[in-house]
Coordinates of C-alpha atoms in Angstrom, one line a residue:
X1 CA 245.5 169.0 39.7
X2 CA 242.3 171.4 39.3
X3 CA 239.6 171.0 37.4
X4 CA 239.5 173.3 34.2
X5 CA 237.0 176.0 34.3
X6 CA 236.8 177.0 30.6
X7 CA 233.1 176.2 30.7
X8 CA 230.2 175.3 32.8
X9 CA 227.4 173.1 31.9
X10 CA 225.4 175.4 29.3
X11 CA 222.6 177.1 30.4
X12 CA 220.4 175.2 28.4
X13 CA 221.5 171.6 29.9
X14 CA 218.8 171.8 31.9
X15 CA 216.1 172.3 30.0
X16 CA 217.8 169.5 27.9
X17 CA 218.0 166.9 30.0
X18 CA 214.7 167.4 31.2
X19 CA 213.4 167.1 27.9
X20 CA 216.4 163.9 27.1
X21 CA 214.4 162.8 30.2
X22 CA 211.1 162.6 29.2
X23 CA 211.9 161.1 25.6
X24 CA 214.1 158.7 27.3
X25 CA 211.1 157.8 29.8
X26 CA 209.7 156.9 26.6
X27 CA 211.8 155.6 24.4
X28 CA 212.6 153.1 27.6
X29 CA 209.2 151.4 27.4
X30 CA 209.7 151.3 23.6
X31 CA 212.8 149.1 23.7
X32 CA 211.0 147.2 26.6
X33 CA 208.7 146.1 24.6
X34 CA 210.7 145.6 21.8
X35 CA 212.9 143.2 23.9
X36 CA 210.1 141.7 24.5
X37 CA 208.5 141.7 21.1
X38 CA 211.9 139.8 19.6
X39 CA 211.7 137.6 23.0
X40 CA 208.4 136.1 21.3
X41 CA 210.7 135.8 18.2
X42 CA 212.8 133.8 19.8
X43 CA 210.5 131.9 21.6
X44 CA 208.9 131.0 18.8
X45 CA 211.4 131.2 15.9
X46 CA 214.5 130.7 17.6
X47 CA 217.9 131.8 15.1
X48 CA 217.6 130.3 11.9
X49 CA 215.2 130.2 8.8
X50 CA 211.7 132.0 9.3
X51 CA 213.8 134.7 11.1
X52 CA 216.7 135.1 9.2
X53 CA 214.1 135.6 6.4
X54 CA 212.1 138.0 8.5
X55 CA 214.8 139.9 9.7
X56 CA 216.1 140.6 6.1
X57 CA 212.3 141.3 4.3
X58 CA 211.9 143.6 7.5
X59 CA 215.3 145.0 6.6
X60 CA 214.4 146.7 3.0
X61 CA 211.5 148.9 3.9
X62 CA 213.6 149.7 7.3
X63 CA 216.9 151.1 5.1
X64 CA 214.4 153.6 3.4
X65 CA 212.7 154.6 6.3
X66 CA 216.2 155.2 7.8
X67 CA 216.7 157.7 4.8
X68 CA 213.0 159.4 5.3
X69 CA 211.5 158.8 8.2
X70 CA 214.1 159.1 11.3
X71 CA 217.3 160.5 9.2
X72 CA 217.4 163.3 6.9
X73 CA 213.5 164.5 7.0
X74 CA 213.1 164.8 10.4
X75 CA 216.4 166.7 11.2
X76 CA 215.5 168.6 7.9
X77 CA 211.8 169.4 8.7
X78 CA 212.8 170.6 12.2
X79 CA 215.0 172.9 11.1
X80 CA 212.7 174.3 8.1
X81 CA 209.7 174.3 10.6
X82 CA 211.6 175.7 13.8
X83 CA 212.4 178.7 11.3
X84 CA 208.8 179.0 9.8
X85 CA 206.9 178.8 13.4
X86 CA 209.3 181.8 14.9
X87 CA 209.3 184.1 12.1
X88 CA 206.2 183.2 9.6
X89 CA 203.1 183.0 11.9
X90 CA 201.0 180.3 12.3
X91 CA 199.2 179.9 8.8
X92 CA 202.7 179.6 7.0
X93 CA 203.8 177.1 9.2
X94 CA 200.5 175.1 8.8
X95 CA 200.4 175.6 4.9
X96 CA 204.2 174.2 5.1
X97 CA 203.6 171.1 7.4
X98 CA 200.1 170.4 4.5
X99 CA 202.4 170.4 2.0
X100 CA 205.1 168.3 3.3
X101 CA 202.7 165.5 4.2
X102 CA 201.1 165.4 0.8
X103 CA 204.6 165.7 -0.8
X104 CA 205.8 162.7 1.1
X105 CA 202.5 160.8 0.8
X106 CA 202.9 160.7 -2.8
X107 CA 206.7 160.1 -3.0
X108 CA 206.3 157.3 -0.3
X109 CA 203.5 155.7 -2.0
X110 CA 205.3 155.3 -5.4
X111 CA 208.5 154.1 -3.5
X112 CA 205.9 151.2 -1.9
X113 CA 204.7 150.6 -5.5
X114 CA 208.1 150.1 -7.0
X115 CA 209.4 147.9 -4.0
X116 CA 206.2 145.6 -4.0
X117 CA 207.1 145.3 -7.8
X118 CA 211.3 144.8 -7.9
X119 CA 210.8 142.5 -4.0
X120 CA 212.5 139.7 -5.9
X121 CA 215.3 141.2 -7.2
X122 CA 215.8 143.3 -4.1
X123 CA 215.7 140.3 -2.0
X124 CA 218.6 138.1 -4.3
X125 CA 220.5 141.6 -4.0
X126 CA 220.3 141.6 -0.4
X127 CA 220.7 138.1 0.4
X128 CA 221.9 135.8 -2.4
X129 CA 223.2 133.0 -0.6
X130 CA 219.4 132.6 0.8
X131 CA 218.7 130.8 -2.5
X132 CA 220.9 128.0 -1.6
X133 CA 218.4 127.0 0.7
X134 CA 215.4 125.9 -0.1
X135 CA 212.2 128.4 -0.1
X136 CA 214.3 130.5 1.9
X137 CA 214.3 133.7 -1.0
X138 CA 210.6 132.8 -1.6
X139 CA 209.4 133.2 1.9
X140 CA 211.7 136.5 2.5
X141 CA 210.1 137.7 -1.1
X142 CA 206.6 137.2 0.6
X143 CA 207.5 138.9 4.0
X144 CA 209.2 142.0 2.0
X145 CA 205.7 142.7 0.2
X146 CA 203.5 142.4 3.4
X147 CA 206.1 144.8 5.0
X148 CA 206.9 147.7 2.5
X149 CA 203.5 149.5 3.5
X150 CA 205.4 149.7 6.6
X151 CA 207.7 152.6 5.1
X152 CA 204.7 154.9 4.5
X153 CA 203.1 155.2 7.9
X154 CA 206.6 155.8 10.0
X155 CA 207.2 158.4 7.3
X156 CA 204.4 160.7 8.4
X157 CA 204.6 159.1 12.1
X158 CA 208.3 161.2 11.3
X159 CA 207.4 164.3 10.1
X160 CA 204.5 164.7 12.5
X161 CA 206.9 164.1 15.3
X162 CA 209.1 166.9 13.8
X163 CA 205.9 169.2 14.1
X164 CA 205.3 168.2 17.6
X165 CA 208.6 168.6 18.8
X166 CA 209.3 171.6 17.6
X167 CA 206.4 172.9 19.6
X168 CA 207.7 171.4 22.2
X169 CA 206.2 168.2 22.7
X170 CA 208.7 165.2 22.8
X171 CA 206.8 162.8 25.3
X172 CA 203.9 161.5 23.0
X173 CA 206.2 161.2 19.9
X174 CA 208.5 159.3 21.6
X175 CA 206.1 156.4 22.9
X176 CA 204.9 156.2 19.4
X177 CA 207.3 153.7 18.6
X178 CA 205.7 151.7 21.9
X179 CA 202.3 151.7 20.2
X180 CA 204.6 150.6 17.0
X181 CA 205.9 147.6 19.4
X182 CA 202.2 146.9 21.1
X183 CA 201.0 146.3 17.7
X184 CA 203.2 144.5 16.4
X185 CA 203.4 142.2 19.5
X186 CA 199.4 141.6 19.7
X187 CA 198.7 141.9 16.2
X188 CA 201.6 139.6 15.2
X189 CA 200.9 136.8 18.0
X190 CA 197.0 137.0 17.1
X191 CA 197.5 136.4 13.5
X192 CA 200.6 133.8 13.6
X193 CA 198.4 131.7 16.0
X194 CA 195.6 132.0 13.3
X195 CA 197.5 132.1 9.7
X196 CA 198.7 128.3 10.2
X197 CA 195.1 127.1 10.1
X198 CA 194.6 128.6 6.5
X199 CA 198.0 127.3 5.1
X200 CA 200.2 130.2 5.7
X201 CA 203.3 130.4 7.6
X202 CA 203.4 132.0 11.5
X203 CA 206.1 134.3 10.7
X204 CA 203.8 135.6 7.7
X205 CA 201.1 136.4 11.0
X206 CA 204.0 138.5 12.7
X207 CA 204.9 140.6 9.2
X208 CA 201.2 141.7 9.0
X209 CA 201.5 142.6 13.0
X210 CA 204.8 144.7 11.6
X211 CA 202.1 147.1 9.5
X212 CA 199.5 147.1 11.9
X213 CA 202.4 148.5 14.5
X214 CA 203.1 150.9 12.2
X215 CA 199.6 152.4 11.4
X216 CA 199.4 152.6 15.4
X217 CA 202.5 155.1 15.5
X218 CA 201.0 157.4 13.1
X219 CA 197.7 157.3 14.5
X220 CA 198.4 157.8 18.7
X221 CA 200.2 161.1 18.0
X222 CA 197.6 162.4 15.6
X223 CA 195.6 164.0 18.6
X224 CA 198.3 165.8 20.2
X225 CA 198.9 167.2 17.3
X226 CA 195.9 169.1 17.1
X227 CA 195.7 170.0 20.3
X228 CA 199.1 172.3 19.6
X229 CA 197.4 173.9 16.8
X230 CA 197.7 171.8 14.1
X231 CA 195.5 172.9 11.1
X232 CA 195.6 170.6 8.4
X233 CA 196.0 172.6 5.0
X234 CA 196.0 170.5 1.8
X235 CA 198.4 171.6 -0.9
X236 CA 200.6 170.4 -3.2
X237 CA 203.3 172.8 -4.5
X238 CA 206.7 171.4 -5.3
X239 CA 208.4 174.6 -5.9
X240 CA 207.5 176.2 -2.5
X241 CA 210.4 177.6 -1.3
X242 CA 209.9 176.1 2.2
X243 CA 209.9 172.6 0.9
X244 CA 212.8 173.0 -1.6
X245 CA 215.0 174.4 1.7
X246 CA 214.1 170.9 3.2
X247 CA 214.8 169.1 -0.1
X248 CA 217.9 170.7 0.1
X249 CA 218.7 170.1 3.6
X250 CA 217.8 166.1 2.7
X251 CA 219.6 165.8 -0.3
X252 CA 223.3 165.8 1.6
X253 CA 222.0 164.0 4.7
X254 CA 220.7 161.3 2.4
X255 CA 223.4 160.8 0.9
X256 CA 225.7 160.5 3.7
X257 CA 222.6 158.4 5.4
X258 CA 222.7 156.2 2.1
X259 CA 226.5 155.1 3.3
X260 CA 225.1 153.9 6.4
X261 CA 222.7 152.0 4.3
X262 CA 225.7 151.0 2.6
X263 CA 226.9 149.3 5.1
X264 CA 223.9 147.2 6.4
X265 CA 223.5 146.3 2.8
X266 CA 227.3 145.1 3.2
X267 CA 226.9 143.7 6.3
X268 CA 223.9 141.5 5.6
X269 CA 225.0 140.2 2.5
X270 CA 228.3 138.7 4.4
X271 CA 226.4 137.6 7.1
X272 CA 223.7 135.8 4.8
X273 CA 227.0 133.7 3.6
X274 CA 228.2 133.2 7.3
X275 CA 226.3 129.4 9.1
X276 CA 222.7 129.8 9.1
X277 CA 221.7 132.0 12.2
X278 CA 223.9 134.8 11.5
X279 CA 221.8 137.8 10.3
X280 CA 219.6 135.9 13.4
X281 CA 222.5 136.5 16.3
X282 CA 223.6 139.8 14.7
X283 CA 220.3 141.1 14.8
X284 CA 219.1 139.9 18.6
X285 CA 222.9 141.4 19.2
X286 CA 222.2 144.8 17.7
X287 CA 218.6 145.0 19.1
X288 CA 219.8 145.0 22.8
X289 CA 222.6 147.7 21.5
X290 CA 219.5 149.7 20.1
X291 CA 218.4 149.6 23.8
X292 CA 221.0 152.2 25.3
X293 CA 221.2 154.1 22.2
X294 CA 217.3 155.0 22.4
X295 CA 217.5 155.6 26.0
X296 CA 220.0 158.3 26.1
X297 CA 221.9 159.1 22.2
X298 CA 218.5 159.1 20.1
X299 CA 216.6 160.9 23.4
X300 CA 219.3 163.7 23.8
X301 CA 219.0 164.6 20.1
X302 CA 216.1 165.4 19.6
X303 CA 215.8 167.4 23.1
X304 CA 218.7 169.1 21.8
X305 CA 218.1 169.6 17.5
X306 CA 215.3 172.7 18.7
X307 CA 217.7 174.4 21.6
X308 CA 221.0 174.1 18.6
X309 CA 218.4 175.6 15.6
X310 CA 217.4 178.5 17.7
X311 CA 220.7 179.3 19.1
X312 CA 222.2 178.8 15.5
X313 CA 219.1 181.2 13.8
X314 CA 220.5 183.7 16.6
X315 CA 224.0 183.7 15.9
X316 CA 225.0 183.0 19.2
X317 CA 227.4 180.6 18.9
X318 CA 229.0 181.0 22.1
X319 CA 225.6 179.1 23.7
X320 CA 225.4 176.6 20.9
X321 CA 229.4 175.4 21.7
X322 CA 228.0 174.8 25.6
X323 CA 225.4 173.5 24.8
X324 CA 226.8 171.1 22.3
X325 CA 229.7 170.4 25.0
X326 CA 227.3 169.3 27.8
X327 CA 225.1 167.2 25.7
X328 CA 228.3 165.2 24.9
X329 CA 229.7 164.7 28.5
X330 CA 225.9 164.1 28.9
X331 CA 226.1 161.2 26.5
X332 CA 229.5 159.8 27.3
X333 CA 228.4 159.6 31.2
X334 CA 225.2 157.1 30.0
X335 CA 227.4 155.5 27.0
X336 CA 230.6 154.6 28.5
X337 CA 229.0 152.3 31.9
X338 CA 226.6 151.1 29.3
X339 CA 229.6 149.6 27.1
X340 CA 231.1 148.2 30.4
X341 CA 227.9 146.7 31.4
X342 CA 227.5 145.1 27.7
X343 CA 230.4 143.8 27.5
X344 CA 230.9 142.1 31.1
X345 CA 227.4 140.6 31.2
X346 CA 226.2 139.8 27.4
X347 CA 226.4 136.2 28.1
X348 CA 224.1 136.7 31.4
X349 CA 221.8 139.1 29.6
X350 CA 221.1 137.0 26.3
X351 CA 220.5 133.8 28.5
X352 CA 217.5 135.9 30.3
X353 CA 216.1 137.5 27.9
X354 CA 216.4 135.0 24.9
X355 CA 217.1 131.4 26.2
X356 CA 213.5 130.4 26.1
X357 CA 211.4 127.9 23.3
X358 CA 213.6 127.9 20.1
X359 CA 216.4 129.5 21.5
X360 CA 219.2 127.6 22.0
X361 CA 222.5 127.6 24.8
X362 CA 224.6 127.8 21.2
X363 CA 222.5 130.9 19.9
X364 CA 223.2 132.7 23.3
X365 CA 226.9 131.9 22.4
X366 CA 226.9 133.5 19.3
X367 CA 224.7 136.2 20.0
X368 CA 226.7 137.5 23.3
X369 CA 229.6 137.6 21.0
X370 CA 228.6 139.9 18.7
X371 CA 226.8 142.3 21.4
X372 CA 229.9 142.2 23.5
X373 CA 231.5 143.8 20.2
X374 CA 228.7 146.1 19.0
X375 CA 228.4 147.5 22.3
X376 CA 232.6 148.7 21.6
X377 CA 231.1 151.3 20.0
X378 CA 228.4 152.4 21.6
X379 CA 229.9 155.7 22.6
X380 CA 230.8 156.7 19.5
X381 CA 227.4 155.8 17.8
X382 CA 225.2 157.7 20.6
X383 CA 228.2 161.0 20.7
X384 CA 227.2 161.1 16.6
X385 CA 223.8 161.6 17.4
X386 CA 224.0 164.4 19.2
X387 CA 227.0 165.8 17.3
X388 CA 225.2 165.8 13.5
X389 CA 222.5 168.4 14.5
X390 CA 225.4 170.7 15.3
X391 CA 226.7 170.2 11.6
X392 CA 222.1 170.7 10.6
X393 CA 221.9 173.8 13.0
X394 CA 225.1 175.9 11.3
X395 CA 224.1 175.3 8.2
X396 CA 227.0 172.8 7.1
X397 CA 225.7 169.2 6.4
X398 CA 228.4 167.4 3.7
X399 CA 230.9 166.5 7.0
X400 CA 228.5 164.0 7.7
X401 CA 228.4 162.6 4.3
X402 CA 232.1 162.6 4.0
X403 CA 232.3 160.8 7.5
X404 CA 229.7 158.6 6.7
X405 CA 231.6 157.5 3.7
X406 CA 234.7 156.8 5.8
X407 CA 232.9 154.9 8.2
X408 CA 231.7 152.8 5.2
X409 CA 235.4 152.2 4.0
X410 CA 236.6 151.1 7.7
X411 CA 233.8 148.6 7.4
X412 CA 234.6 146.9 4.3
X413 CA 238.0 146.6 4.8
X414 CA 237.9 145.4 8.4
X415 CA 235.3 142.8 7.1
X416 CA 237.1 141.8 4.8
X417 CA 240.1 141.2 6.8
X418 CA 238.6 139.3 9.5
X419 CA 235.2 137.4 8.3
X420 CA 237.1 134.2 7.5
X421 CA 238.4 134.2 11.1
X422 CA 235.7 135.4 13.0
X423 CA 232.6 134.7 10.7
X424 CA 229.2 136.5 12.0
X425 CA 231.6 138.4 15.1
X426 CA 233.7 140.3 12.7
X427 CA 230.8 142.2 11.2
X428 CA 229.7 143.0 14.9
X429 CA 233.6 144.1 15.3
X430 CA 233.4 146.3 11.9
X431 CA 230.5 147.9 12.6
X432 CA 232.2 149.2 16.0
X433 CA 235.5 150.9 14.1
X434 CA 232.9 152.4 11.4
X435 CA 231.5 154.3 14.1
X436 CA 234.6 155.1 16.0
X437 CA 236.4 156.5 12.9
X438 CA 232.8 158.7 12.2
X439 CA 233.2 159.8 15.8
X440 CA 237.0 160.9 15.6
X441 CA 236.6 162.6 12.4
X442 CA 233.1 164.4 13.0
X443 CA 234.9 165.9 16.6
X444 CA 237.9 167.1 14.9
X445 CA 235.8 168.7 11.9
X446 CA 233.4 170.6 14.4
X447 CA 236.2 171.8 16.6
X448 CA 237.3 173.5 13.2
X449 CA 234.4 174.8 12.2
X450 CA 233.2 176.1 15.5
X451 CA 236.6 177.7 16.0
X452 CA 237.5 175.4 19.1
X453 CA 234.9 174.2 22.1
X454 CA 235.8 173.5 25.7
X455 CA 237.9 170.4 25.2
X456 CA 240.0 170.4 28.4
X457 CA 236.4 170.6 30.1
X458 CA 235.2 167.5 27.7
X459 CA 238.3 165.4 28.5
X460 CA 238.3 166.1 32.2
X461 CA 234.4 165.5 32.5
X462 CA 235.6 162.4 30.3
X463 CA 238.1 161.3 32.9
X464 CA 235.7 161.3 36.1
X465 CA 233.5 159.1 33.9
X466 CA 236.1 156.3 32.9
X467 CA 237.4 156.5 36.7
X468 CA 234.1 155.4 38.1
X469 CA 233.4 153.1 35.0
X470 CA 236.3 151.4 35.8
X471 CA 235.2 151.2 39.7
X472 CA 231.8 150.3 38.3
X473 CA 233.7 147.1 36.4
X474 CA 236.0 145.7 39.2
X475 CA 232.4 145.3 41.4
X476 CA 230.5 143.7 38.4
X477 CA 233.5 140.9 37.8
X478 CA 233.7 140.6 41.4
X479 CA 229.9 139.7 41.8
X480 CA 229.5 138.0 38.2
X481 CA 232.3 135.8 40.2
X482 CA 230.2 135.4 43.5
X483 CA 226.5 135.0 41.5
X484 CA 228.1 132.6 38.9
X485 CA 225.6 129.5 40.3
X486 CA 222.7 132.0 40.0
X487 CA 223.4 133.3 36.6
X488 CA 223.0 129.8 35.1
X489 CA 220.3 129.0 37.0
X490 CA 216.4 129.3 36.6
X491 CA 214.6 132.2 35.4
X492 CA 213.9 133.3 39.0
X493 CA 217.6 132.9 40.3
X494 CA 218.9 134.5 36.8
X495 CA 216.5 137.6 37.3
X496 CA 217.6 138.2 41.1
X497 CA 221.5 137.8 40.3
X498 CA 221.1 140.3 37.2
X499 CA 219.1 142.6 39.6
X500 CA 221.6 142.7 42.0
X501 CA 224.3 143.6 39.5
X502 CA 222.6 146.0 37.8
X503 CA 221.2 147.9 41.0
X504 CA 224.9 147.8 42.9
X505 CA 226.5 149.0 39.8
X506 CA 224.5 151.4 38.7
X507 CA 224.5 152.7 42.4
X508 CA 228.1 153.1 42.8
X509 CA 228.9 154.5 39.3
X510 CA 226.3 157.1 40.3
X511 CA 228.3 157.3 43.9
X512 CA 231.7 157.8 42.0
X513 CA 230.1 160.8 40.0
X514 CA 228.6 162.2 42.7
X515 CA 232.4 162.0 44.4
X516 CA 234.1 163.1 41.4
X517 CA 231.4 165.8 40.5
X518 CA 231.0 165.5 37.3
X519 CA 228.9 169.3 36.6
X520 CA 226.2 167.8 34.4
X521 CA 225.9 164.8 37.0
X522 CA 225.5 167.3 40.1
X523 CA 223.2 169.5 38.4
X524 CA 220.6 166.4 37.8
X525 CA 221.2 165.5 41.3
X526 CA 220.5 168.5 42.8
X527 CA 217.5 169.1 41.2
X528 CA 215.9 165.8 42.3
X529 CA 217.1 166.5 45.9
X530 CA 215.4 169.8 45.6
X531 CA 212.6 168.7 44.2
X532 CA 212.4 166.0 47.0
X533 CA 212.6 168.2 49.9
X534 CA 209.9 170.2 48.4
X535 CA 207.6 167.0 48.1

């Protein structure tokens, strides 16, 4: 059987992963410190009242800023900007980027104003089943107002990482969200060890550290910024034509964003009724999910949103299908291990990261349940990141909507179907086919509308991948069996057991690659053995 030779990895992989390398350098000791930041809530908190009622106050500002600040404006404003900066000259692009920052200061602020004002009501929306315990609504009510601010700062944190990615910077950007996590870690502890003394609750101390995070991650990128160029030019004009074109560019993404908003607003309402702990163990679940996305799905898309937009703005489609194809066997070689290694070791990873203080042997349970089935779709939820800035760069953003919308359907009807059976793990499980029927129908929409790409090279790449994945599984059941003392054991003996798995495994999926040779795989290879003989 050969291997087909319809493409090769795009000429721009390269400069991709280098850049998917730097950002996921980054976005790595983000999530490591966000593991660490919701270790201290569950140290402290455990699964149950204060953090069901944080997670869910923390949850309101967060669906907007999915909608403004990491969705639609900043695959929007890279476009718009990518455009101004190669054809307009520098004082265009500036005037732009003045604009949109005023723009969205003033819209954001009046969408803090009106969410300070309806919290209540947004809250007994949200979560009505909180009210049947007592001060649970009152206390999420009070968390929801400290937070909102929140939704301001990441939305200029966004757009300023649009500007500084588009020039070419993804680095700095990208550890933002660690400052965002530093913050909110030292900030937090400081003021939930003091807020008890004056009569307030801890977790209040942790919603304040929340907005002091976010400050921080507008605030560290704001000097690299200027040391690209960045000349800050007041204005407000609505009707500029450059900030219409992102308007415009939002206004589909938005709505196809608000169905995935949808659905968390679904999903948290079900788990609210589910035993008390649920949105808790969902949450903790989805966090350590977050982890691989970030690393390699979130990292690859934005290295690859400026390489599509230029090769889109000239016309040379032929590049933007390679490139497109590579970033996907790309994601697919970091998704698919990553699912295996979720799935055979959530019970082993929640224990060591979250079985501390409050957290209990029942919450590690639960919670490895419904990671086991979030991770299910982890392939499918990091292949859509990198395949909706293919839909931004050729101009043709309402596929996204409509698969948005479908994924939306899938999830109601699945939970409704299973929540009586499998309570808090059927909206882990319905979350997973959401984003598997998104992924199917977004694949067979762009191989439409980009008149075919390389398939036979995506599914053979595809096959080398689950051949070593499956290698990869047989050794981690095979040691999980030999370590099984160790993996129950103290901290130190749980570390040095989950070290060992991770190490071997990673090493001989790596080795089966390297075997197999995977293109994308070889090329990375090669040039760190190149780079290591020169050293």
């Amino acid at each position: 059987m050969t291997e087909p030779v319809s493409a090769q990895p795009s000429g721009s992989t390269g400069k991709i992963a280098r850049s998917a390398g730097a950002v996921s350098i980054a976005v790595m000791c983000s999530r490591v410190l966000g593991l660490i930041r919701e270790q201290v809530f569950a140290g402290m908190f455990g699964a149950g009242f204060a953090y069901d009622a944080f997670v869910v106050a923390f949850r309101i500002p967060n669906l907007l800023r999915d909608l403004f600040a990491e969705g639609a404006l900043s695959a929007a404003f890279v476009t718009v900007f990518t455009e101004y900066s190669s054809k307009r000259g520098a004082e265009a692009t500036w005037q732009l980027a003045g604009n949109v920052l005023v723009f969205f200061t003033l819209l954001i602020s009046l969408l803090t104003l009106l969410g300070l004002y309806w919290a209540e009501p947004i809250v007994n929306l949200l979560a009505p089943d909180f009210a049947q315990i007592a001060g649970k609504t009152e206390l999420t009510v009070h968390l929801t107002r400290i937070m909102f601010p929140f939704l301001l700062f990441v939305s200029l944190a966004a757009v300023v990482m649009g500007m500084l990615n588009t020039k070419g910077k993804f680095f700095v950007p990208a550890m933002s969200s660690t400052f965002f996590n530093i913050g909110s870690i030292v900030g937090g502890l400081a003021l939930a060890w003091l807020f008890p003394r004056f009569g307030q609750p801890a977790i209040a101390g942790m919603a304040w550290g929340t907005l002091i995070g976010g400050a921080m991650q507008l605030l560290m990128q704001l000097p690299t910024l200027f040391t690209v160029g960045f000349q800050f030019l007041p204005n407000f004009r609505p009707t500029d034509p450059g900030l219409r074109r992102i308007l415009l560019l939002m206004l589909p993404a938005t709505i196809g964003l608000s169905a995935t908003q949808i659905n968390i607003f679904v999903n948290t309402n079900f788990a609210a009724g589910c035993a008390e702990g649920s949105v808790s163990w969902l949450n903790y679940a989805f966090r350590l999910v977050q982890l691989p996305i970030g690393v390699f799905g979130v990292a690859l898309a934005i290295a690859v949103m400026p390489v599509l937009a230029k090769q889109a703005a000239d016309k040379d489609l032929a590049s933007l299908k390679q490139t497109f194809t590579s970033s996907l066997v790309l994601v697919f070689a970091l998704a698919v291990p990553a699912t295996a290694g979720l799935v055979l070791l959530a019970a082993p990873i929640i224990r060591l990261i979250f079985e501390h203080g409050a957290f209990t042997p029942l919450d590690t349970i639960q919670t490895a349940d419904a990671l086991a089935l979030y991770a299910c779709g982890l392939f499918a939820y990091s292949a859509i990141k990198v395949m909706v800035p293919v839909f931004y760069a050729i101009g043709n953003t309402k596929y996204p909507v409509i698969g948005s919308f479908l994924g939306v359907a899938a999830n109601i009807l699945t939970i409704t179907l299973v929540i009586d059976q499998l309570q808090h793990r059927g909206i882990a499980l319905s979350t997973s086919c959401a984003m598997i029927l998104n992924f199917l129908f977004l694949g067979v929409i762009l191989y439409r509308k980009l008149c075919g790409y390389p398939l036979g090279y995506l599914l053979w790449g595809l096959t080398k991948i689950v051949a070593s994945t499956l290698l990869m599984g047989g050794w981690i059941v095979l040691l999980k069996m030999m370590l099984a003392g160790w993996m129950v054991g103290n901290a130190v003996l749980q570390i040095l057991a989950m070290g060992i798995v991770i190490a071997s495994a990673v090493g001989i999926y790596a080795g089966g690659l390297q075997l197999l040779g995977l293109p994308e795989f070889t090329l990375l290879t090669g040039k760190l053995a190149q780079r290591f003989r020169r050293s």
